Amino acid sequence: MSVPAAAIKENTSALIRATGIDAGYESRAILENVSFSVEPGTLVAMLGPNGCGKTTLLKTVIGLLPALGGSTMLSGIRLDSLSASKRSRLVSWVPQLSDSAWSFTVRETVAQGRYTYTGPFRNLSGLDEEAIDIAMDSMDVRQYSDRCVSELSGGESRRVLIARALAQDTPLLALDEPAAHLDPGRQLELMETLKAISRTGKGILVSLHDVNSARRYADKVLLIGKAGNIVFGSCDAVLTPAHLEEAYETEFLHGTHDGYGRFVLPLARKKSARP
Protein backbone atom coordinates (compact mmCIF):
# COMPACT_ATOMS: atom_id res chain seq x y z
CA MET A 1 0.00 0.00 0.00
CA SER A 2 1.33 3.41 -0.94
CA VAL A 3 0.96 6.54 1.14
CA PRO A 4 1.34 10.05 -0.31
CA ALA A 5 4.27 12.05 0.97
CA ALA A 6 3.57 15.22 2.94
CA ALA A 7 5.71 17.77 4.70
CA ILE A 8 6.08 17.30 8.46
CA LYS A 9 4.34 20.13 10.26
CA GLU A 10 6.56 22.60 12.02
CA ASN A 11 4.05 22.94 14.89
CA THR A 12 5.27 20.41 17.45
CA SER A 13 2.46 20.91 19.99
CA ALA A 14 0.64 17.72 20.92
CA LEU A 15 -2.27 16.71 18.70
CA ILE A 16 -3.88 15.18 21.79
CA ARG A 17 -2.98 16.05 25.35
CA ALA A 18 -5.25 14.28 27.83
CA THR A 19 -4.82 15.21 31.48
CA GLY A 20 -6.48 13.38 34.37
CA ILE A 21 -9.31 12.02 32.21
CA ASP A 22 -12.17 10.12 33.84
CA ALA A 23 -14.00 8.20 31.11
CA GLY A 24 -17.30 6.38 31.36
CA TYR A 25 -21.04 6.73 30.99
CA GLU A 26 -23.31 9.11 32.94
CA SER A 27 -21.88 9.02 36.48
CA ARG A 28 -20.08 5.65 36.21
CA ALA A 29 -16.37 5.97 35.48
CA ILE A 30 -14.72 3.03 33.72
CA LEU A 31 -11.27 4.62 33.72
CA GLU A 32 -9.96 7.34 36.02
CA ASN A 33 -7.12 9.85 35.97
CA VAL A 34 -5.74 8.92 32.55
CA SER A 35 -3.02 11.17 31.11
CA PHE A 36 -1.19 10.75 27.81
CA SER A 37 -0.32 12.62 24.63
CA VAL A 38 -0.01 12.04 20.90
CA GLU A 39 2.63 14.13 19.18
CA PRO A 40 2.84 14.92 15.45
CA GLY A 41 4.69 12.20 13.57
CA THR A 42 4.04 9.47 16.14
CA LEU A 43 1.92 6.33 16.41
CA VAL A 44 0.48 5.62 19.86
CA ALA A 45 -1.01 2.18 20.44
CA MET A 46 -3.65 1.55 23.08
CA LEU A 47 -3.60 -1.98 24.50
CA GLY A 48 -5.62 -3.83 27.09
CA PRO A 49 -7.93 -6.80 27.61
CA ASN A 50 -11.51 -6.98 26.35
CA GLY A 51 -13.82 -4.71 28.29
CA CYS A 52 -11.08 -2.59 29.84
CA GLY A 53 -12.38 0.67 28.36
CA LYS A 54 -10.24 1.27 25.26
CA THR A 55 -13.17 2.29 23.06
CA THR A 56 -14.66 4.47 25.79
CA LEU A 57 -11.35 6.28 26.29
CA LEU A 58 -10.84 6.77 22.55
CA LYS A 59 -14.30 8.28 22.14
CA THR A 60 -13.80 10.51 25.16
CA VAL A 61 -10.50 12.07 24.11
CA ILE A 62 -11.79 12.93 20.62
CA GLY A 63 -15.09 14.36 21.85
CA LEU A 64 -17.59 11.62 20.95
CA LEU A 65 -18.29 11.07 24.65
CA PRO A 66 -18.17 13.71 27.39
CA ALA A 67 -15.37 13.32 29.92
CA LEU A 68 -16.47 12.75 33.50
CA GLY A 69 -13.35 14.54 34.70
CA GLY A 70 -10.07 15.99 33.50
CA SER A 71 -9.40 17.86 30.27
CA THR A 72 -8.26 17.22 26.71
CA MET A 73 -6.54 19.52 24.24
CA LEU A 74 -6.78 18.87 20.49
CA SER A 75 -3.98 20.64 18.60
CA GLY A 76 -3.63 23.05 21.51
CA ILE A 77 -7.37 23.86 21.73
CA ARG A 78 -9.62 22.77 24.58
CA LEU A 79 -11.79 19.93 23.34
CA ASP A 80 -14.90 21.21 25.10
CA SER A 81 -14.65 24.51 23.23
CA LEU A 82 -14.70 22.92 19.77
CA SER A 83 -17.82 22.44 17.67
CA ALA A 84 -18.35 19.10 15.94
CA SER A 85 -17.44 20.74 12.64
CA LYS A 86 -14.12 22.10 13.95
CA ARG A 87 -13.31 18.76 15.60
CA SER A 88 -13.84 17.01 12.28
CA ARG A 89 -10.99 19.06 10.80
CA LEU A 90 -8.62 18.02 13.59
CA VAL A 91 -9.32 14.32 14.03
CA SER A 92 -10.70 11.50 11.87
CA TRP A 93 -12.48 8.58 13.57
CA VAL A 94 -12.58 4.95 12.42
CA PRO A 95 -14.99 2.96 14.61
CA GLN A 96 -15.11 -0.80 15.00
CA LEU A 97 -18.44 -0.98 13.15
CA SER A 98 -20.31 1.50 10.98
CA ASP A 99 -23.66 0.38 9.60
CA SER A 100 -24.29 3.84 8.15
CA ALA A 101 -21.87 3.15 5.27
CA TRP A 102 -23.47 -0.08 4.12
CA SER A 103 -25.99 1.35 1.61
CA PHE A 104 -23.39 3.48 -0.20
CA THR A 105 -20.88 2.53 -2.84
CA VAL A 106 -17.24 2.40 -1.87
CA ARG A 107 -16.42 5.68 -3.59
CA GLU A 108 -19.46 7.41 -2.07
CA THR A 109 -18.37 6.20 1.36
CA VAL A 110 -14.80 7.42 0.97
CA ALA A 111 -16.11 10.73 -0.40
CA GLN A 112 -17.92 11.28 2.91
CA GLY A 113 -14.50 12.09 4.35
CA ARG A 114 -14.56 15.32 2.31
CA TYR A 115 -17.91 16.50 3.74
CA THR A 116 -16.15 18.31 6.57
CA TYR A 117 -14.85 20.73 3.91
CA THR A 118 -17.63 20.70 1.31
CA GLY A 119 -20.78 19.69 3.14
CA PRO A 120 -22.87 16.76 1.89
CA PHE A 121 -24.71 18.64 -0.89
CA ARG A 122 -21.98 20.56 -2.71
CA ASN A 123 -20.13 19.24 -5.75
CA LEU A 124 -16.67 17.87 -5.11
CA SER A 125 -13.75 19.83 -6.53
CA GLY A 126 -10.82 18.39 -8.42
CA LEU A 127 -8.77 18.54 -5.22
CA ASP A 128 -11.50 16.61 -3.38
CA GLU A 129 -11.56 13.93 -6.07
CA GLU A 130 -7.77 13.67 -5.92
CA ALA A 131 -7.86 13.25 -2.13
CA ILE A 132 -10.45 10.47 -2.54
CA ASP A 133 -8.33 8.69 -5.16
CA ILE A 134 -5.21 8.89 -2.97
CA ALA A 135 -7.08 7.56 0.06
CA MET A 136 -8.59 4.67 -1.92
CA ASP A 137 -5.21 3.77 -3.39
CA SER A 138 -3.60 3.93 0.05
CA MET A 139 -6.01 1.28 1.34
CA ASP A 140 -6.12 -0.69 -1.93
CA VAL A 141 -9.89 -0.36 -2.42
CA ARG A 142 -10.18 1.56 -5.70
CA GLN A 143 -11.07 -1.65 -7.58
CA TYR A 144 -14.29 -1.75 -5.51
CA SER A 145 -15.29 1.84 -6.35
CA ASP A 146 -18.77 1.08 -7.72
CA ARG A 147 -19.63 -1.79 -5.39
CA CYS A 148 -21.92 -1.34 -2.43
CA VAL A 149 -20.04 -1.56 0.87
CA SER A 150 -22.55 -4.16 2.07
CA GLU A 151 -21.28 -6.52 -0.66
CA LEU A 152 -17.72 -6.51 0.71
CA SER A 153 -16.14 -8.75 3.30
CA GLY A 154 -15.59 -7.47 6.82
CA GLY A 155 -11.93 -6.85 6.11
CA GLU A 156 -12.59 -5.06 2.84
CA SER A 157 -15.24 -2.82 4.37
CA ARG A 158 -12.88 -1.97 7.23
CA ARG A 159 -10.30 -0.78 4.71
CA VAL A 160 -12.99 1.40 3.09
CA LEU A 161 -13.73 3.09 6.42
CA ILE A 162 -10.03 3.77 6.94
CA ALA A 163 -9.84 5.24 3.43
CA ARG A 164 -12.75 7.53 4.37
CA ALA A 165 -10.75 8.76 7.36
CA LEU A 166 -7.68 9.33 5.19
CA ALA A 167 -9.76 11.36 2.72
CA GLN A 168 -10.76 13.59 5.63
CA ASP A 169 -7.10 14.67 5.77
CA THR A 170 -6.86 15.63 9.44
CA PRO A 171 -3.69 16.00 11.54
CA LEU A 172 -4.82 13.10 13.76
CA LEU A 173 -6.39 9.70 13.07
CA ALA A 174 -8.07 7.72 15.86
CA LEU A 175 -8.84 4.09 15.04
CA ASP A 176 -10.64 1.52 17.16
CA GLU A 177 -9.28 -1.98 16.51
CA PRO A 178 -8.80 -1.41 12.75
CA ALA A 179 -7.10 -4.80 12.32
CA ALA A 180 -10.29 -6.66 13.24
CA HIS A 181 -11.52 -8.90 10.38
CA LEU A 182 -8.23 -8.52 8.49
CA ASP A 183 -6.15 -11.55 7.56
CA PRO A 184 -2.51 -11.62 8.76
CA GLY A 185 -1.14 -10.18 5.53
CA ARG A 186 -3.62 -7.33 5.51
CA GLN A 187 -2.94 -6.66 9.20
CA LEU A 188 0.74 -6.28 8.38
CA GLU A 189 -0.04 -3.97 5.45
CA LEU A 190 -2.35 -1.90 7.63
CA MET A 191 0.20 -1.36 10.37
CA GLU A 192 2.89 -0.48 7.84
CA THR A 193 0.49 2.00 6.23
CA LEU A 194 -0.39 3.61 9.57
CA LYS A 195 3.29 3.86 10.44
CA ALA A 196 4.02 5.46 7.06
CA ILE A 197 1.19 7.94 7.60
CA SER A 198 2.65 8.91 10.96
CA ARG A 199 6.00 9.58 9.30
CA THR A 200 4.34 12.28 7.17
CA GLY A 201 3.74 14.24 10.36
CA LYS A 202 0.27 13.06 11.28
CA GLY A 203 -0.55 11.52 14.65
CA ILE A 204 -2.07 8.05 14.94
CA LEU A 205 -3.95 6.82 18.01
CA VAL A 206 -4.99 3.22 17.54
CA SER A 207 -6.41 0.53 19.81
CA LEU A 208 -5.01 -2.95 19.19
CA HIS A 209 -5.20 -6.46 20.55
CA ASP A 210 -1.86 -7.57 19.09
CA VAL A 211 0.97 -6.80 21.52
CA ASN A 212 3.56 -7.63 18.88
CA SER A 213 2.10 -5.11 16.41
CA ALA A 214 2.29 -2.46 19.10
CA ARG A 215 5.91 -3.31 19.91
CA ARG A 216 6.91 -3.35 16.25
CA TYR A 217 5.16 -0.21 15.01
CA ALA A 218 4.24 2.06 17.91
CA ASP A 219 6.35 4.94 19.19
CA LYS A 220 4.52 4.86 22.52
CA VAL A 221 2.02 2.55 24.19
CA LEU A 222 -0.84 3.14 26.60
CA LEU A 223 -1.57 -0.12 28.43
CA ILE A 224 -4.82 -0.50 30.37
CA GLY A 225 -4.88 -3.19 33.02
CA LYS A 226 -7.80 -5.26 34.30
CA ALA A 227 -8.28 -3.04 37.33
CA GLY A 228 -8.00 0.16 35.28
CA ASN A 229 -4.29 0.59 35.98
CA ILE A 230 -2.69 2.75 33.27
CA VAL A 231 0.89 2.65 32.03
CA PHE A 232 2.01 5.06 29.29
CA GLY A 233 5.45 5.38 27.72
CA SER A 234 7.89 3.78 25.32
CA CYS A 235 7.42 0.17 24.23
CA ASP A 236 10.41 -0.96 26.29
CA ALA A 237 9.10 0.78 29.39
CA VAL A 238 5.50 -0.43 29.05
CA LEU A 239 5.61 -3.89 27.48
CA THR A 240 7.50 -5.54 30.33
CA PRO A 241 6.67 -9.00 31.72
CA ALA A 242 5.24 -7.51 34.90
CA HIS A 243 3.01 -4.97 33.14
CA LEU A 244 1.71 -7.44 30.55
CA GLU A 245 0.98 -10.16 33.07
CA GLU A 246 -0.90 -7.71 35.28
CA ALA A 247 -2.94 -6.32 32.37
CA TYR A 248 -3.87 -9.60 30.70
CA GLU A 249 -3.61 -12.00 33.67
CA THR A 250 -1.52 -14.16 31.35
CA GLU A 251 2.07 -15.40 31.35
CA PHE A 252 4.08 -14.45 28.28
CA LEU A 253 7.26 -15.73 26.66
CA HIS A 254 9.51 -12.79 25.75
CA GLY A 255 12.08 -13.34 23.01
CA THR A 256 14.08 -11.81 20.17
CA HIS A 257 14.21 -12.89 16.52
CA ASP A 258 17.13 -11.84 14.31
CA GLY A 259 14.87 -10.55 11.53
CA TYR A 260 11.71 -9.57 13.41
CA GLY A 261 13.11 -8.14 16.63
CA ARG A 262 11.56 -8.47 20.08
CA PHE A 263 8.32 -10.40 20.46
CA VAL A 264 6.00 -11.92 23.05
CA LEU A 265 3.93 -15.11 22.99
CA PRO A 266 1.14 -15.97 25.44
CA LEU A 267 1.93 -19.11 27.41
CA ALA A 268 -0.91 -19.63 29.87
CA ARG A 269 -3.62 -17.82 31.74
CA LYS A 270 -2.65 -17.18 35.34
CA LYS A 271 -4.51 -19.41 37.79
CA SER A 272 -5.81 -16.36 39.60
CA ALA A 273 -7.34 -14.89 36.42
CA ARG A 274 -11.06 -14.18 36.52
CA PRO A 275 -13.24 -16.06 33.98
PDB file of N, CA, C and O in Angstrom, residues 187-228:
ATOM      1  N   GLN A 187      -3.289  -7.303   7.930  1.00  0.00           N
ATOM      2  CA  GLN A 187      -2.945  -6.658   9.197  1.00  0.00           C
ATOM      3  C   GLN A 187      -1.551  -6.038   9.115  1.00  0.00           C
ATOM      4  O   GLN A 187      -1.337  -4.901   9.560  1.00  0.00           O
ATOM      5  N   LEU A 188      -0.625  -6.786   8.533  1.00  0.00           N
ATOM      6  CA  LEU A 188       0.739  -6.283   8.375  1.00  0.00           C
ATOM      7  C   LEU A 188       0.755  -5.049   7.481  1.00  0.00           C
ATOM      8  O   LEU A 188       1.386  -4.035   7.805  1.00  0.00           O
ATOM      9  N   GLU A 189       0.033  -5.115   6.350  1.00  0.00           N
ATOM     10  CA  GLU A 189      -0.042  -3.967   5.448  1.00  0.00           C
ATOM     11  C   GLU A 189      -0.642  -2.755   6.146  1.00  0.00           C
ATOM     12  O   GLU A 189      -0.177  -1.620   5.975  1.00  0.00           O
ATOM     13  N   LEU A 190      -1.700  -3.003   6.930  1.00  0.00           N
ATOM     14  CA  LEU A 190      -2.352  -1.899   7.627  1.00  0.00           C
ATOM     15  C   LEU A 190      -1.396  -1.209   8.579  1.00  0.00           C
ATOM     16  O   LEU A 190      -1.294   0.028   8.580  1.00  0.00           O
ATOM     17  N   MET A 191      -0.691  -1.971   9.400  1.00  0.00           N
ATOM     18  CA  MET A 191       0.204  -1.360  10.368  1.00  0.00           C
ATOM     19  C   MET A 191       1.352  -0.625   9.680  1.00  0.00           C
ATOM     20  O   MET A 191       1.774   0.444  10.133  1.00  0.00           O
ATOM     21  N   GLU A 192       1.846  -1.176   8.587  1.00  0.00           N
ATOM     22  CA  GLU A 192       2.894  -0.482   7.835  1.00  0.00           C
ATOM     23  C   GLU A 192       2.355   0.823   7.242  1.00  0.00           C
ATOM     24  O   GLU A 192       3.063   1.840   7.204  1.00  0.00           O
ATOM     25  N   THR A 193       1.099   0.791   6.772  1.00  0.00           N
ATOM     26  CA  THR A 193       0.488   2.002   6.231  1.00  0.00           C
ATOM     27  C   THR A 193       0.305   3.061   7.308  1.00  0.00           C
ATOM     28  O   THR A 193       0.631   4.240   7.113  1.00  0.00           O
ATOM     29  N   LEU A 194      -0.204   2.654   8.473  1.00  0.00           N
ATOM     30  CA  LEU A 194      -0.387   3.606   9.565  1.00  0.00           C
ATOM     31  C   LEU A 194       0.951   4.196  10.012  1.00  0.00           C
ATOM     32  O   LEU A 194       1.051   5.396  10.296  1.00  0.00           O
ATOM     33  N   LYS A 195       1.972   3.365  10.065  1.00  0.00           N
ATOM     34  CA  LYS A 195       3.292   3.865  10.442  1.00  0.00           C
ATOM     35  C   LYS A 195       3.802   4.864   9.407  1.00  0.00           C
ATOM     36  O   LYS A 195       4.364   5.919   9.764  1.00  0.00           O
ATOM     37  N   ALA A 196       3.590   4.544   8.121  1.00  0.00           N
ATOM     38  CA  ALA A 196       4.023   5.464   7.063  1.00  0.00           C
ATOM     39  C   ALA A 196       3.262   6.782   7.138  1.00  0.00           C
ATOM     40  O   ALA A 196       3.832   7.855   6.923  1.00  0.00           O
ATOM     41  N   ILE A 197       1.973   6.717   7.444  1.00  0.00           N
ATOM     42  CA  ILE A 197       1.191   7.944   7.597  1.00  0.00           C
ATOM     43  C   ILE A 197       1.746   8.793   8.734  1.00  0.00           C
ATOM     44  O   ILE A 197       1.869  10.019   8.621  1.00  0.00           O
ATOM     45  N   SER A 198       2.106   8.155   9.838  1.00  0.00           N
ATOM     46  CA  SER A 198       2.650   8.914  10.965  1.00  0.00           C
ATOM     47  C   SER A 198       3.955   9.599  10.583  1.00  0.00           C
ATOM     48  O   SER A 198       4.248  10.692  11.063  1.00  0.00           O
ATOM     49  N   ARG A 199       4.716   8.983   9.704  1.00  0.00           N
ATOM     50  CA  ARG A 199       5.996   9.583   9.296  1.00  0.00           C
ATOM     51  C   ARG A 199       5.802  10.830   8.454  1.00  0.00           C
ATOM     52  O   ARG A 199       6.744  11.607   8.269  1.00  0.00           O
ATOM     53  N   THR A 200       4.598  11.038   7.909  1.00  0.00           N
ATOM     54  CA  THR A 200       4.344  12.277   7.168  1.00  0.00           C
ATOM     55  C   THR A 200       4.059  13.438   8.098  1.00  0.00           C
ATOM     56  O   THR A 200       3.862  14.571   7.640  1.00  0.00           O
ATOM     57  N   GLY A 201       3.992  13.183   9.397  1.00  0.00           N
ATOM     58  CA  GLY A 201       3.742  14.239  10.363  1.00  0.00           C
ATOM     59  C   GLY A 201       2.409  14.141  11.068  1.00  0.00           C
ATOM     60  O   GLY A 201       2.147  14.892  12.004  1.00  0.00           O
ATOM     61  N   LYS A 202       1.555  13.240  10.623  1.00  0.00           N
ATOM     62  CA  LYS A 202       0.270  13.062  11.285  1.00  0.00           C
ATOM     63  C   LYS A 202       0.445  12.242  12.568  1.00  0.00           C
ATOM     64  O   LYS A 202       1.421  11.521  12.731  1.00  0.00           O
ATOM     65  N   GLY A 203      -0.526  12.346  13.455  1.00  0.00           N
ATOM     66  CA  GLY A 203      -0.550  11.517  14.649  1.00  0.00           C
ATOM     67  C   GLY A 203      -1.543  10.380  14.473  1.00  0.00           C
ATOM     68  O   GLY A 203      -2.595  10.557  13.857  1.00  0.00           O
ATOM     69  N   ILE A 204      -1.195   9.222  14.999  1.00  0.00           N
ATOM     70  CA  ILE A 204      -2.069   8.047  14.942  1.00  0.00           C
ATOM     71  C   ILE A 204      -2.302   7.565  16.364  1.00  0.00           C
ATOM     72  O   ILE A 204      -1.351   7.307  17.109  1.00  0.00           O
ATOM     73  N   LEU A 205      -3.574   7.435  16.743  1.00  0.00           N
ATOM     74  CA  LEU A 205      -3.950   6.825  18.014  1.00  0.00           C
ATOM     75  C   LEU A 205      -4.806   5.621  17.675  1.00  0.00           C
ATOM     76  O   LEU A 205      -5.901   5.765  17.104  1.00  0.00           O
ATOM     77  N   VAL A 206      -4.333   4.432  17.996  1.00  0.00           N
ATOM     78  CA  VAL A 206      -4.995   3.219  17.539  1.00  0.00           C
ATOM     79  C   VAL A 206      -5.083   2.199  18.667  1.00  0.00           C
ATOM     80  O   VAL A 206      -4.112   1.966  19.385  1.00  0.00           O
ATOM     81  N   SER A 207      -6.269   1.614  18.842  1.00  0.00           N
ATOM     82  CA  SER A 207      -6.410   0.531  19.807  1.00  0.00           C
ATOM     83  C   SER A 207      -6.152  -0.793  19.098  1.00  0.00           C
ATOM     84  O   SER A 207      -6.595  -1.003  17.960  1.00  0.00           O
ATOM     85  N   LEU A 208      -5.429  -1.666  19.766  1.00  0.00           N
ATOM     86  CA  LEU A 208      -5.014  -2.948  19.186  1.00  0.00           C
ATOM     87  C   LEU A 208      -5.191  -4.065  20.204  1.00  0.00           C
ATOM     88  O   LEU A 208      -5.227  -3.826  21.407  1.00  0.00           O
ATOM     89  N   HIS A 209      -5.262  -5.288  19.689  1.00  0.00           N
ATOM     90  CA  HIS A 209      -5.198  -6.456  20.553  1.00  0.00           C
ATOM     91  C   HIS A 209      -3.839  -7.143  20.450  1.00  0.00           C
ATOM     92  O   HIS A 209      -3.471  -7.910  21.339  1.00  0.00           O
ATOM     93  N   ASP A 210      -3.115  -6.880  19.360  1.00  0.00           N
ATOM     94  CA  ASP A 210      -1.857  -7.573  19.091  1.00  0.00           C
ATOM     95  C   ASP A 210      -0.690  -6.832  19.747  1.00  0.00           C
ATOM     96  O   ASP A 210      -0.279  -5.764  19.288  1.00  0.00           O
ATOM     97  N   VAL A 211      -0.160  -7.421  20.814  1.00  0.00           N
ATOM     98  CA  VAL A 211       0.965  -6.800  21.523  1.00  0.00           C
ATOM     99  C   VAL A 211       2.166  -6.671  20.612  1.00  0.00           C
ATOM    100  O   VAL A 211       2.909  -5.675  20.648  1.00  0.00           O
ATOM    101  N   ASN A 212       2.392  -7.663  19.753  1.00  0.00           N
ATOM    102  CA  ASN A 212       3.559  -7.629  18.875  1.00  0.00           C
ATOM    103  C   ASN A 212       3.460  -6.510  17.843  1.00  0.00           C
ATOM    104  O   ASN A 212       4.470  -5.889  17.507  1.00  0.00           O
ATOM    105  N   SER A 213       2.268  -6.236  17.334  1.00  0.00           N
ATOM    106  CA  SER A 213       2.104  -5.111  16.405  1.00  0.00           C
ATOM    107  C   SER A 213       2.422  -3.797  17.099  1.00  0.00           C
ATOM    108  O   SER A 213       3.062  -2.912  16.520  1.00  0.00           O
ATOM    109  N   ALA A 214       1.987  -3.675  18.347  1.00  0.00           N
ATOM    110  CA  ALA A 214       2.295  -2.462  19.098  1.00  0.00           C
ATOM    111  C   ALA A 214       3.792  -2.312  19.290  1.00  0.00           C
ATOM    112  O   ALA A 214       4.355  -1.226  19.086  1.00  0.00           O
ATOM    113  N   ARG A 215       4.461  -3.384  19.692  1.00  0.00           N
ATOM    114  CA  ARG A 215       5.909  -3.312  19.908  1.00  0.00           C
ATOM    115  C   ARG A 215       6.645  -2.975  18.620  1.00  0.00           C
ATOM    116  O   ARG A 215       7.610  -2.213  18.610  1.00  0.00           O
ATOM    117  N   ARG A 216       6.195  -3.524  17.510  1.00  0.00           N
ATOM    118  CA  ARG A 216       6.909  -3.352  16.252  1.00  0.00           C
ATOM    119  C   ARG A 216       6.698  -1.979  15.624  1.00  0.00           C
ATOM    120  O   ARG A 216       7.613  -1.417  15.024  1.00  0.00           O
ATOM    121  N   TYR A 217       5.488  -1.415  15.775  1.00  0.00           N
ATOM    122  CA  TYR A 217       5.163  -0.211  15.013  1.00  0.00           C
ATOM    123  C   TYR A 217       4.933   1.042  15.853  1.00  0.00           C
ATOM    124  O   TYR A 217       5.014   2.147  15.327  1.00  0.00           O
ATOM    125  N   ALA A 218       4.614   0.891  17.120  1.00  0.00           N
ATOM    126  CA  ALA A 218       4.243   2.063  17.912  1.00  0.00           C
ATOM    127  C   ALA A 218       5.474   2.806  18.425  1.00  0.00           C
ATOM    128  O   ALA A 218       6.512   2.214  18.719  1.00  0.00           O
ATOM    129  N   ASP A 219       5.326   4.126  18.539  1.00  0.00           N
ATOM    130  CA  ASP A 219       6.347   4.938  19.186  1.00  0.00           C
ATOM    131  C   ASP A 219       6.134   4.949  20.696  1.00  0.00           C
ATOM    132  O   ASP A 219       7.097   4.957  21.457  1.00  0.00           O
ATOM    133  N   LYS A 220       4.858   4.940  21.104  1.00  0.00           N
ATOM    134  CA  LYS A 220       4.521   4.860  22.517  1.00  0.00           C
ATOM    135  C   LYS A 220       3.303   3.962  22.684  1.00  0.00           C
ATOM    136  O   LYS A 220       2.535   3.750  21.743  1.00  0.00           O
ATOM    137  N   VAL A 221       3.128   3.465  23.899  1.00  0.00           N
ATOM    138  CA  VAL A 221       2.024   2.554  24.191  1.00  0.00           C
ATOM    139  C   VAL A 221       1.310   3.020  25.452  1.00  0.00           C
ATOM    140  O   VAL A 221       1.948   3.429  26.425  1.00  0.00           O
ATOM    141  N   LEU A 222      -0.034   2.949  25.414  1.00  0.00           N
ATOM    142  CA  LEU A 222      -0.844   3.138  26.601  1.00  0.00           C
ATOM    143  C   LEU A 222      -1.483   1.787  26.915  1.00  0.00           C
ATOM    144  O   LEU A 222      -2.266   1.264  26.115  1.00  0.00           O
ATOM    145  N   LEU A 223      -1.109   1.207  28.040  1.00  0.00           N
ATOM    146  CA  LEU A 223      -1.575  -0.115  28.431  1.00  0.00           C
ATOM    147  C   LEU A 223      -2.565   0.013  29.580  1.00  0.00           C
ATOM    148  O   LEU A 223      -2.259   0.592  30.624  1.00  0.00           O
ATOM    149  N   ILE A 224      -3.762  -0.532  29.369  1.00  0.00           N
ATOM    150  CA  ILE A 224      -4.822  -0.498  30.369  1.00  0.00           C
ATOM    151  C   ILE A 224      -4.937  -1.872  31.006  1.00  0.00           C
ATOM    152  O   ILE A 224      -5.157  -2.868  30.314  1.00  0.00           O
ATOM    153  N   GLY A 225      -4.801  -1.929  32.309  1.00  0.00           N
ATOM    154  CA  GLY A 225      -4.881  -3.189  33.021  1.00  0.00           C
ATOM    155  C   GLY A 225      -6.298  -3.554  33.395  1.00  0.00           C
ATOM    156  O   GLY A 225      -7.241  -2.765  33.238  1.00  0.00           O
ATOM    157  N   LYS A 226      -6.476  -4.761  33.911  1.00  0.00           N
ATOM    158  CA  LYS A 226      -7.798  -5.263  34.297  1.00  0.00           C
ATOM    159  C   LYS A 226      -8.472  -4.361  35.323  1.00  0.00           C
ATOM    160  O   LYS A 226      -9.672  -4.140  35.291  1.00  0.00           O
ATOM    161  N   ALA A 227      -7.711  -3.865  36.263  1.00  0.00           N
ATOM    162  CA  ALA A 227      -8.284  -3.037  37.327  1.00  0.00           C
ATOM    163  C   ALA A 227      -8.271  -1.553  36.980  1.00  0.00           C
ATOM    164  O   ALA A 227      -8.472  -0.704  37.843  1.00  0.00           O
ATOM    165  N   GLY A 228      -8.039  -1.233  35.685  1.00  0.00           N
ATOM    166  CA  GLY A 228      -8.003   0.159  35.281  1.00  0.00           C
ATOM    167  C   GLY A 228      -6.660   0.821  35.501  1.00  0.00           C
ATOM    168  O   GLY A 228      -6.546   2.043  35.376  1.00  0.00           O
TER     169      GLY A 228
END
